mmCIF file of N, CA and C in Angstrom:
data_model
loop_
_atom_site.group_PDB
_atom_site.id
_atom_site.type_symbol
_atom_site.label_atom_id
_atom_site.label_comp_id
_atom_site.label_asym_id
_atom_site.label_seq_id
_atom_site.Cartn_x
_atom_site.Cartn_y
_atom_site.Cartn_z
ATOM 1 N N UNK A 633 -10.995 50.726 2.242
ATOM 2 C CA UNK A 633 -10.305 50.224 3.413
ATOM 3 C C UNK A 633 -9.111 51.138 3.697
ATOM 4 N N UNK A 634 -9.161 51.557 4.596
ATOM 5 C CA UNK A 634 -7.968 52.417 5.068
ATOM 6 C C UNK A 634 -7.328 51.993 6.774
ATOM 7 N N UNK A 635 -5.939 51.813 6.542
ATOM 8 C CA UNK A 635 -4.772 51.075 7.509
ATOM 9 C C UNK A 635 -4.780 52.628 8.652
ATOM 10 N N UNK A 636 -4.765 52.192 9.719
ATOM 11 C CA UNK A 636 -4.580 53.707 11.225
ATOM 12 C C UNK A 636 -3.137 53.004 11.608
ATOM 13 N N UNK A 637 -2.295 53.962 11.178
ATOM 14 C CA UNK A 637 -0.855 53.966 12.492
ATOM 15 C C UNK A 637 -0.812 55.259 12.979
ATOM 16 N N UNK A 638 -0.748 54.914 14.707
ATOM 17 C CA UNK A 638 -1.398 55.865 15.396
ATOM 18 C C UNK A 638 0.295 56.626 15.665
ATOM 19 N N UNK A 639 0.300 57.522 15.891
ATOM 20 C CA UNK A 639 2.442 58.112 16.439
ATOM 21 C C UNK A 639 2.025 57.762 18.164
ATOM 22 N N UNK A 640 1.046 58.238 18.731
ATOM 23 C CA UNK A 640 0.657 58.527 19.920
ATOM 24 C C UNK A 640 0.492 57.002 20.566
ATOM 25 N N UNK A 641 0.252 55.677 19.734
ATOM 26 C CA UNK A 641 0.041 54.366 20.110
ATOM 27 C C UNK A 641 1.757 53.627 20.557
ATOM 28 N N UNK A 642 1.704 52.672 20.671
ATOM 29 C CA UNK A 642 2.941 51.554 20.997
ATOM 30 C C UNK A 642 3.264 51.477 19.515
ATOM 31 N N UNK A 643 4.512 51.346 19.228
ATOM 32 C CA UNK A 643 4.812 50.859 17.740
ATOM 33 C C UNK A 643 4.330 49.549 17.773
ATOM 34 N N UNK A 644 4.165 49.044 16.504
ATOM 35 C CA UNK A 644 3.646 47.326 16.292
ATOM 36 C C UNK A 644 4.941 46.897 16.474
ATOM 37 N N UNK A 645 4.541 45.540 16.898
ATOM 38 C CA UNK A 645 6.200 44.617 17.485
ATOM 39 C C UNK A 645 6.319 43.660 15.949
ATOM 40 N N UNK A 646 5.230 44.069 15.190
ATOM 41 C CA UNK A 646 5.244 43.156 13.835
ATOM 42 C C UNK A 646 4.503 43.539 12.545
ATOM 43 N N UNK A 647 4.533 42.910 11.420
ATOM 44 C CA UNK A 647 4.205 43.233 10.340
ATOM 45 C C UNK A 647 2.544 43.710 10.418
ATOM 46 N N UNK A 648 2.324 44.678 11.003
ATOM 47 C CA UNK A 648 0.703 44.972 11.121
ATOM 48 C C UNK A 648 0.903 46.647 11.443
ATOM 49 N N UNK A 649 -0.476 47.136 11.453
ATOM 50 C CA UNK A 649 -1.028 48.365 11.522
ATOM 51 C C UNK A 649 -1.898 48.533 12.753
ATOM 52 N N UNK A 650 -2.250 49.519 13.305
ATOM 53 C CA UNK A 650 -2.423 49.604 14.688
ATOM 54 C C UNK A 650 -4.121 48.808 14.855
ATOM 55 N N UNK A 651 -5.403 49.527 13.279
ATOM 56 C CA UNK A 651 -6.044 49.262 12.933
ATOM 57 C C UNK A 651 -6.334 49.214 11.443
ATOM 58 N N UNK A 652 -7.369 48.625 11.468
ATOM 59 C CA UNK A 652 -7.885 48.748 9.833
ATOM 60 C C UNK A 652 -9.665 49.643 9.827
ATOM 61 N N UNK A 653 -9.794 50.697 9.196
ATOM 62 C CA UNK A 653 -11.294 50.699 8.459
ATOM 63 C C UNK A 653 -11.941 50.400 7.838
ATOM 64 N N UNK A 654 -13.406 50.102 7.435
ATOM 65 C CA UNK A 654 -13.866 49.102 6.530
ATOM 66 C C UNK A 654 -14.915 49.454 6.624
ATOM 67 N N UNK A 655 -15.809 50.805 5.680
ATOM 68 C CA UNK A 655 -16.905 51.216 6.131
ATOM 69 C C UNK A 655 -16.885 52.029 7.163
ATOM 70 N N UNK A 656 -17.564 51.675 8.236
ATOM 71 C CA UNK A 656 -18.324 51.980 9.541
ATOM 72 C C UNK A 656 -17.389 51.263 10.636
ATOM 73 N N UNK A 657 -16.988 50.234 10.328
ATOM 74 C CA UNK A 657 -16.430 49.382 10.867
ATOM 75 C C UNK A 657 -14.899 49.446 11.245
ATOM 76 N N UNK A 658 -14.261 49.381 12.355
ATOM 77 C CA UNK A 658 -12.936 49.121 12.998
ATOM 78 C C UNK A 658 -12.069 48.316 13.751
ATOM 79 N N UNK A 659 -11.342 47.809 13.399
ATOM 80 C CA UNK A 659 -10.865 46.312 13.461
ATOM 81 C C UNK A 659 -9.696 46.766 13.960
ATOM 82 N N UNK A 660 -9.389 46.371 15.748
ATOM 83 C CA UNK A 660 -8.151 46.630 16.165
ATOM 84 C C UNK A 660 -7.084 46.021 16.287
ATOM 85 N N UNK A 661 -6.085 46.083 15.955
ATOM 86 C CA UNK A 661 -5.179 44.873 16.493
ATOM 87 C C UNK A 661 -5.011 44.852 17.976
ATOM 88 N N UNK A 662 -4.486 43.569 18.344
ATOM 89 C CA UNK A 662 -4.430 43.107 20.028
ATOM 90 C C UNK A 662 -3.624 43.990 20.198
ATOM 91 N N UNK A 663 -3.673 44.762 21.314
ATOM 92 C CA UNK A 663 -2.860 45.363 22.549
ATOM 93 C C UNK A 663 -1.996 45.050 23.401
ATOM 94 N N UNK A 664 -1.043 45.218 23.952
ATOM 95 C CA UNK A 664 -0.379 44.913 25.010
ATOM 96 C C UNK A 664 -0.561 46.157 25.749
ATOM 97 N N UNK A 665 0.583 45.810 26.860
ATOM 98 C CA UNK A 665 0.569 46.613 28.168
ATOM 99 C C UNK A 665 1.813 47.702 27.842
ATOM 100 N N UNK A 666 2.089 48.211 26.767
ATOM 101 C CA UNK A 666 3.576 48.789 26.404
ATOM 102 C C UNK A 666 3.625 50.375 26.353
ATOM 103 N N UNK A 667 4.263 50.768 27.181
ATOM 104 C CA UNK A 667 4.285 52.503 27.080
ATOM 105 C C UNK A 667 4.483 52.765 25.904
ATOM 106 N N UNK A 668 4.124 53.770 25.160
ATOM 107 C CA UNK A 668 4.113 54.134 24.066
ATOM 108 C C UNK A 668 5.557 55.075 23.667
ATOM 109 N N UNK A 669 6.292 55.340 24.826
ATOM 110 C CA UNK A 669 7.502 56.035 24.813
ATOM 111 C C UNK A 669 8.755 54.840 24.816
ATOM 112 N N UNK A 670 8.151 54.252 25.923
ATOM 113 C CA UNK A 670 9.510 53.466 25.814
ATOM 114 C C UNK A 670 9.737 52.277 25.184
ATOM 115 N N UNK A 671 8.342 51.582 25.300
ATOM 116 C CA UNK A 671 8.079 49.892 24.537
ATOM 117 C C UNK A 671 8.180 49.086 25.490
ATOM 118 N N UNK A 672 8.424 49.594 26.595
ATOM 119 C CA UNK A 672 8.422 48.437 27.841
ATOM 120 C C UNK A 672 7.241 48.699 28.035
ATOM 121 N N UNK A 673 7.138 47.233 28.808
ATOM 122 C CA UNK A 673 5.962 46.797 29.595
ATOM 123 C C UNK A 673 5.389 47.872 30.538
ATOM 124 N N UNK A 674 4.122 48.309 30.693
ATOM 125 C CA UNK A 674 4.002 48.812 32.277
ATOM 126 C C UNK A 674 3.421 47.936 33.427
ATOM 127 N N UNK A 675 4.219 48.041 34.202
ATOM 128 C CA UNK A 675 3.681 47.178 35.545
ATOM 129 C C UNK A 675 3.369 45.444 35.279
ATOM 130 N N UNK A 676 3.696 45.281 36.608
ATOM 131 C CA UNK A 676 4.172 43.447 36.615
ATOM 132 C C UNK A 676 2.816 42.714 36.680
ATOM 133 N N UNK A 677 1.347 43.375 37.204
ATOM 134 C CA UNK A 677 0.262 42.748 37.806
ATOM 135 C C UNK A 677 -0.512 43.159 36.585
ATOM 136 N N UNK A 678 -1.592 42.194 36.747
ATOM 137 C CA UNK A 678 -2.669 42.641 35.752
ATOM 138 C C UNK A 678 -3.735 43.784 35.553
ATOM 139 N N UNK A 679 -3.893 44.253 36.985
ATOM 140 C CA UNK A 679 -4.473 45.172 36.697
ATOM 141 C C UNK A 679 -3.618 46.771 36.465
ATOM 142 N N UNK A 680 -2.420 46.943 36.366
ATOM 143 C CA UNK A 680 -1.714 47.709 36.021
ATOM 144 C C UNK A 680 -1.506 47.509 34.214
ATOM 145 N N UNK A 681 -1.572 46.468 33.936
ATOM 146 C CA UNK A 681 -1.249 45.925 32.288
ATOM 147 C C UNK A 681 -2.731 46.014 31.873
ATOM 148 N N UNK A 682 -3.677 45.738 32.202
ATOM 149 C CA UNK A 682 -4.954 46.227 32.013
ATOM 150 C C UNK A 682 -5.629 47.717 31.387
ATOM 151 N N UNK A 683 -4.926 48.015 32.704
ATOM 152 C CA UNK A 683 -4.970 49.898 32.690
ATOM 153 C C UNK A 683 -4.733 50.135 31.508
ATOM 154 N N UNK A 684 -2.971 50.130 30.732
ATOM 155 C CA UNK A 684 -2.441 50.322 30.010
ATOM 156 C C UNK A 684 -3.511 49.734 28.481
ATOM 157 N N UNK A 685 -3.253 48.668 28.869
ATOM 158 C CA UNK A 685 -3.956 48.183 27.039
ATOM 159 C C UNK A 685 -5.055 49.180 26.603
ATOM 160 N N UNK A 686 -6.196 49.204 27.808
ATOM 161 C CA UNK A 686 -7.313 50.051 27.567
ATOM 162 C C UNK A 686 -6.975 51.434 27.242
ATOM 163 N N UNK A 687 -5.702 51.753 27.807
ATOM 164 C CA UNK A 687 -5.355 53.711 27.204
ATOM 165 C C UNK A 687 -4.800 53.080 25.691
ATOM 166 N N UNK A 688 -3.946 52.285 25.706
ATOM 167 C CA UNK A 688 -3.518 51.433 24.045
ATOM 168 C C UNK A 688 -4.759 52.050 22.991
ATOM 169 N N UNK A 689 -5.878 50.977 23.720
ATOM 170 C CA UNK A 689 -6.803 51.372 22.543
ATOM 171 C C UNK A 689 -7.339 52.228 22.629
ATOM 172 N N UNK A 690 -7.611 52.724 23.467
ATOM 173 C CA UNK A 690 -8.463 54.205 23.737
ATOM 174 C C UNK A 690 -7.860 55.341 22.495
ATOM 175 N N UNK A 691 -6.023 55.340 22.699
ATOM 176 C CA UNK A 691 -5.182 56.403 21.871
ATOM 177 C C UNK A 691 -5.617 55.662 20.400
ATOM 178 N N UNK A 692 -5.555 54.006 19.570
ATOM 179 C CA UNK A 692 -6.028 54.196 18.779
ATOM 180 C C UNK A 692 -7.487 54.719 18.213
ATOM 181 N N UNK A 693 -8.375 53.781 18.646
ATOM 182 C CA UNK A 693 -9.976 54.510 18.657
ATOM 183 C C UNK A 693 -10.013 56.221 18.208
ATOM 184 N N UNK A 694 -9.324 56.767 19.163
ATOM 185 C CA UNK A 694 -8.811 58.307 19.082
ATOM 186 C C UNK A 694 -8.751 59.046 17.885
ATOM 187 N N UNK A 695 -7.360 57.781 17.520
ATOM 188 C CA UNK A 695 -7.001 58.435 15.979
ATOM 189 C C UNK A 695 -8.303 58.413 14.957
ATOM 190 N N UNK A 696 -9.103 57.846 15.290
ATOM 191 C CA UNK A 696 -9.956 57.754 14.120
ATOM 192 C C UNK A 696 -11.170 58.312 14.322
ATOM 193 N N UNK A 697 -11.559 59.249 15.517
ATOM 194 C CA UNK A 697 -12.612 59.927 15.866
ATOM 195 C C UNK A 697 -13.749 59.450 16.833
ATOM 196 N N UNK A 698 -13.260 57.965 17.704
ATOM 197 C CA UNK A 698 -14.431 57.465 18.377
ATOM 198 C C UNK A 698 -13.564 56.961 19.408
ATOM 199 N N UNK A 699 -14.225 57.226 20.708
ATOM 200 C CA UNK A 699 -14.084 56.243 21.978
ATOM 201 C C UNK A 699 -14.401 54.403 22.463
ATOM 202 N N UNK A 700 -13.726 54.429 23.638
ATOM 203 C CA UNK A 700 -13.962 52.938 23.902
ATOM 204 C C UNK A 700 -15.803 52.684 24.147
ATOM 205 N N UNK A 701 -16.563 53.546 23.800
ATOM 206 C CA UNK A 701 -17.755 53.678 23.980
ATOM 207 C C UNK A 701 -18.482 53.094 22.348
ATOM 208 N N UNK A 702 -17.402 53.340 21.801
ATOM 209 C CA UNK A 702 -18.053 52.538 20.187
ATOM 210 C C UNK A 702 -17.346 50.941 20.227
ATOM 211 N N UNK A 703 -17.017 50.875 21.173
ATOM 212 C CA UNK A 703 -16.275 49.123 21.161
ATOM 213 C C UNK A 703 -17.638 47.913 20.676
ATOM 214 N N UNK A 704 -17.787 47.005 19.973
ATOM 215 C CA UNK A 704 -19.034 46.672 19.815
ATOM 216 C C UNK A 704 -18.343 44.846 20.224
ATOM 217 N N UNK A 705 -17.327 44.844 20.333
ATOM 218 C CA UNK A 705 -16.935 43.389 20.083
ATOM 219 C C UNK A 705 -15.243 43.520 20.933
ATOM 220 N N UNK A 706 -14.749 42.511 22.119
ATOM 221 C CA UNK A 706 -13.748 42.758 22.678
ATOM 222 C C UNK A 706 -13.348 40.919 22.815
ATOM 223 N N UNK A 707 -12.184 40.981 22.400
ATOM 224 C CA UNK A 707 -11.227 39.567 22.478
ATOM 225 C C UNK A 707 -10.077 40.056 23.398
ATOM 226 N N UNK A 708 -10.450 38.835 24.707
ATOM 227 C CA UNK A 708 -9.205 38.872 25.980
ATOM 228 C C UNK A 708 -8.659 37.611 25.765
ATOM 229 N N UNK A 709 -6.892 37.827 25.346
ATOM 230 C CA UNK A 709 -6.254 36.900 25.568
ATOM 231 C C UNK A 709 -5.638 37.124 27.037
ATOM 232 N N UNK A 710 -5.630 36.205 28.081
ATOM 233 C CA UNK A 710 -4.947 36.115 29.480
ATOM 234 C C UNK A 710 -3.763 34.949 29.228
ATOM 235 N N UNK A 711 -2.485 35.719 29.758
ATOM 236 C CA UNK A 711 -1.350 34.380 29.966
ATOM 237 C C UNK A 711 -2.165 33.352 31.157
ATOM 238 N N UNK A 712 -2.690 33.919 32.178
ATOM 239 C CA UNK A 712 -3.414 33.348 33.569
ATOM 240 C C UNK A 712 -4.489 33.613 33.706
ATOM 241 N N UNK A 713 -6.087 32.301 33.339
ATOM 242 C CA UNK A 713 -6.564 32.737 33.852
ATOM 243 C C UNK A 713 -7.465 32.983 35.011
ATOM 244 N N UNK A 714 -6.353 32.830 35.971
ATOM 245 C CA UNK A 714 -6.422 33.260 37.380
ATOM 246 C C UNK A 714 -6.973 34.812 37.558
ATOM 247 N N UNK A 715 -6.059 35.436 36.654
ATOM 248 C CA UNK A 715 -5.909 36.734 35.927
ATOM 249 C C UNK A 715 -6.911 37.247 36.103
ATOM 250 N N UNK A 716 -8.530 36.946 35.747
ATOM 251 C CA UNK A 716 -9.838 37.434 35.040
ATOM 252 C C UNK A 716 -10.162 38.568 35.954
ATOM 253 N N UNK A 717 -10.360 38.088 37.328
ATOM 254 C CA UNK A 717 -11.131 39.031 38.168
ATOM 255 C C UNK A 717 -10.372 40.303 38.017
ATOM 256 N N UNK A 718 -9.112 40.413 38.133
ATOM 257 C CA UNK A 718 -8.646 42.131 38.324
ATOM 258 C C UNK A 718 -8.317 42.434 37.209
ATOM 259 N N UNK A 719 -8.243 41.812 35.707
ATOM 260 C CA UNK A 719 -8.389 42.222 34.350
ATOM 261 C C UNK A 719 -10.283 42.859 34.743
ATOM 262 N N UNK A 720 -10.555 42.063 34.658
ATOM 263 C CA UNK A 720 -12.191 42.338 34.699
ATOM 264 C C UNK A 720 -12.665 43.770 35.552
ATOM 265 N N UNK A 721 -12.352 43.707 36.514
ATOM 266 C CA UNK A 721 -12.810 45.209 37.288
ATOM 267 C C UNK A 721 -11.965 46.341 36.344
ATOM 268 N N UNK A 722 -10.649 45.834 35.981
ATOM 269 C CA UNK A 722 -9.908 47.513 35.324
ATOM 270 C C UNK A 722 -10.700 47.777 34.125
ATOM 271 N N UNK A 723 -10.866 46.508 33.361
ATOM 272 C CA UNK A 723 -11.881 46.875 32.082
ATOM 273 C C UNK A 723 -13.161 47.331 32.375
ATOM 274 N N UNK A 724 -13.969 46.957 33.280
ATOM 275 C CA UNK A 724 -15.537 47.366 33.225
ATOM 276 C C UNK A 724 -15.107 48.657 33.584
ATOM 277 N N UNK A 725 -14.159 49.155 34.674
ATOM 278 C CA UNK A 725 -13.909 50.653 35.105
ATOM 279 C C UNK A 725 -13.938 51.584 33.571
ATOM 280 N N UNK A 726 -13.163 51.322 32.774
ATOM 281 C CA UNK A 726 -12.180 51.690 31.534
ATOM 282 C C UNK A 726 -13.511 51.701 30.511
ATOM 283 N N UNK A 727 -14.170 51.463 30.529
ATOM 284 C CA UNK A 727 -15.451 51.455 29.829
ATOM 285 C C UNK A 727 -17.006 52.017 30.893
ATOM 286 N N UNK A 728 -16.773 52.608 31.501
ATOM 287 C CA UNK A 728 -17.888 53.133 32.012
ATOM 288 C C UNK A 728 -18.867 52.978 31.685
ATOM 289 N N UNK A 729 -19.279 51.743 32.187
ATOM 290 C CA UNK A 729 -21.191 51.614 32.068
ATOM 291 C C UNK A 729 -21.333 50.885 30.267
ATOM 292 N N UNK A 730 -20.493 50.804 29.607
ATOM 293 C CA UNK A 730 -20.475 50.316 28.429
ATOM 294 C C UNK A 730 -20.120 48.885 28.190
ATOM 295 N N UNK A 731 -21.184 47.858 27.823
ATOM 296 C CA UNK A 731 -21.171 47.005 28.080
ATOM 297 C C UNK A 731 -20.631 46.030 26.699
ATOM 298 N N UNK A 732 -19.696 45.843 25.772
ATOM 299 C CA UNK A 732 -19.802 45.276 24.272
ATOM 300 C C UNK A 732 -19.632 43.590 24.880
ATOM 301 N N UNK A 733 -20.097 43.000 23.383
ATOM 302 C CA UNK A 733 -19.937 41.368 23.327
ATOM 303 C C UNK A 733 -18.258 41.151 23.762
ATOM 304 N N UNK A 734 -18.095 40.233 24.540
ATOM 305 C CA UNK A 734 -16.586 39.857 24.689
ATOM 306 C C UNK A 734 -16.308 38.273 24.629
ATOM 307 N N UNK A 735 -15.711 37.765 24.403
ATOM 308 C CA UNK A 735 -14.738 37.035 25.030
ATOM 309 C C UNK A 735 -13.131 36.494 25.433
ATOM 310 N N UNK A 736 -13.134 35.983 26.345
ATOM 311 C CA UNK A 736 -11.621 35.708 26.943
ATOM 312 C C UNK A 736 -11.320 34.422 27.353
ATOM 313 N N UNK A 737 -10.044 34.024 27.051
ATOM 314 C CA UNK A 737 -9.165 33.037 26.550
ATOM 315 C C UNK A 737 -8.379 33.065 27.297
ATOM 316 N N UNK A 738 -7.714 32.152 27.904
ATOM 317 C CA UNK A 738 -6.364 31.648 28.310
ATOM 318 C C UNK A 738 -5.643 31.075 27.884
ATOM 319 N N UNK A 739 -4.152 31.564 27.633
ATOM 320 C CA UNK A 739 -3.622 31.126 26.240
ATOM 321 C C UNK A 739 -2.154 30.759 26.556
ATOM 322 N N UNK A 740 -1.398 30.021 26.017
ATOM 323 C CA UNK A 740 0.042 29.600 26.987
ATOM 324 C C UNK A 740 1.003 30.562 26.667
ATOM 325 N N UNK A 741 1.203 31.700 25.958
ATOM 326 C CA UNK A 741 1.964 33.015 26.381
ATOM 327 C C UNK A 741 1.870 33.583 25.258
ATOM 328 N N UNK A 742 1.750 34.717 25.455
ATOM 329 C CA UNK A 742 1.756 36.121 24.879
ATOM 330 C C UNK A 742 2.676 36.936 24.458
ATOM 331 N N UNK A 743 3.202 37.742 23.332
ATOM 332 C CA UNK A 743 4.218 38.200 23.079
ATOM 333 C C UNK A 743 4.808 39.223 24.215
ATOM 334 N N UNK A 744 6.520 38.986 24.336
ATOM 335 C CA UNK A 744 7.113 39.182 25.488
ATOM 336 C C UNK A 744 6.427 39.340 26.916
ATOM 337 N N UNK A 745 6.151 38.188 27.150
ATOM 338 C CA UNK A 745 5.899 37.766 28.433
ATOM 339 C C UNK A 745 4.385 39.001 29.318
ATOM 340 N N UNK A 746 3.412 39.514 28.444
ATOM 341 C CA UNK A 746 2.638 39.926 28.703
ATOM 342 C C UNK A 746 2.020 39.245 29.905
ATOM 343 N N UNK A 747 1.249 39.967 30.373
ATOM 344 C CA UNK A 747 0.015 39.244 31.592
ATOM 345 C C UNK A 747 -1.345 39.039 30.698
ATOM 346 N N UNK A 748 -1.591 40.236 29.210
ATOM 347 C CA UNK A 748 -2.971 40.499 29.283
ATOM 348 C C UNK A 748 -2.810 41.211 27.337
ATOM 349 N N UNK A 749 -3.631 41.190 26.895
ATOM 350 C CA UNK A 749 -3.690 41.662 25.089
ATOM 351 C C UNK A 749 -5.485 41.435 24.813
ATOM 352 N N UNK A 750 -5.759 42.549 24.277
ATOM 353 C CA UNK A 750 -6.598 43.074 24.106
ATOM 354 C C UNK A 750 -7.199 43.365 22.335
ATOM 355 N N UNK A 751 -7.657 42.517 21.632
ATOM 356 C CA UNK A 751 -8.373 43.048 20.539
ATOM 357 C C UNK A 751 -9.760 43.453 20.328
ATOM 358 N N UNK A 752 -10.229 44.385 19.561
ATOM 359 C CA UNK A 752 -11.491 45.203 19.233
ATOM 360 C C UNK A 752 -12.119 45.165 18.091
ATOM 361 N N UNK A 753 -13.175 45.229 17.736
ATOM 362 C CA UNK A 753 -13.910 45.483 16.919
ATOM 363 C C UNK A 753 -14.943 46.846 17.122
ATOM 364 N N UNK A 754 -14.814 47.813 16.348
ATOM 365 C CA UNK A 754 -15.188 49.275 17.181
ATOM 366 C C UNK A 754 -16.254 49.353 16.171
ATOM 367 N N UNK A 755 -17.479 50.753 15.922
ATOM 368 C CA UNK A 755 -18.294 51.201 15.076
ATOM 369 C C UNK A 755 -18.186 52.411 14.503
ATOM 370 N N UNK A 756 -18.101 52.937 13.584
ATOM 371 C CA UNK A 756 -17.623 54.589 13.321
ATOM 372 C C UNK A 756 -19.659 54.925 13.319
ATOM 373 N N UNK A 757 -20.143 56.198 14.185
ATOM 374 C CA UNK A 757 -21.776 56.063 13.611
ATOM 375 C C UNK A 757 -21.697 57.362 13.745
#
């Protein structure tokens, strides 16, 4: 088992690692919408916080040699979910034609006042 802290990712806001390895297997932690320079939020709407999470994980995935194209398993927490439809178009965009198991949740709030958080389950093959 080997822990990924990415330099190029968001720092963790808590006692965790960006991901874990396990085999073949890659286990992401949830995402936010947080520039990786500054730690703020990007953008107030969801599909701007969308955008962001998906480059989030994209830069981890990265570190470890595979794209959002090895995603095999995706958990959407939504503060709103009113939210879904324009979370939903930025993600199917953000994954081109790549379809993994998902599901999404509406949840009564998210660390610092997120719109949108994103966890993965990836494949190393």
């Amino acid at each position: 088992m080997k822990q990924i802290f990415s330099k190029n990712a968001p720092a963790a806001i808590g006692p965790y690692c960006h991901a874990i390895v396990h085999k073949d297997m890659v286990f992401c932690s949830g995402q936010l919408a947080f520039d990786p320079e500054t730690m703020e939020l990007v953008g107030t709407n969801i599909e701007d916080q969308t955008a962001q999470v998906m480059k989030n994980i994209e830069t981890v995935l990265s570190e470890i040699g595979i794209g959002l194209n090895k995603i095999i398993k995706a958990t959407i927490f939504l503060d709103n979910i009113d939210d879904f439809m324009g979370m939903n178009k930025i993600y199917e965009s953000s994954l081109a034609g790549h379809k993994p198991a998902r599901s999404t949740f509406e949840v009564g709030r998210l660390p610092k006042d997120a719109l949108v958080e994103i966890e993965c389950i990836a494949i190393i093959e």
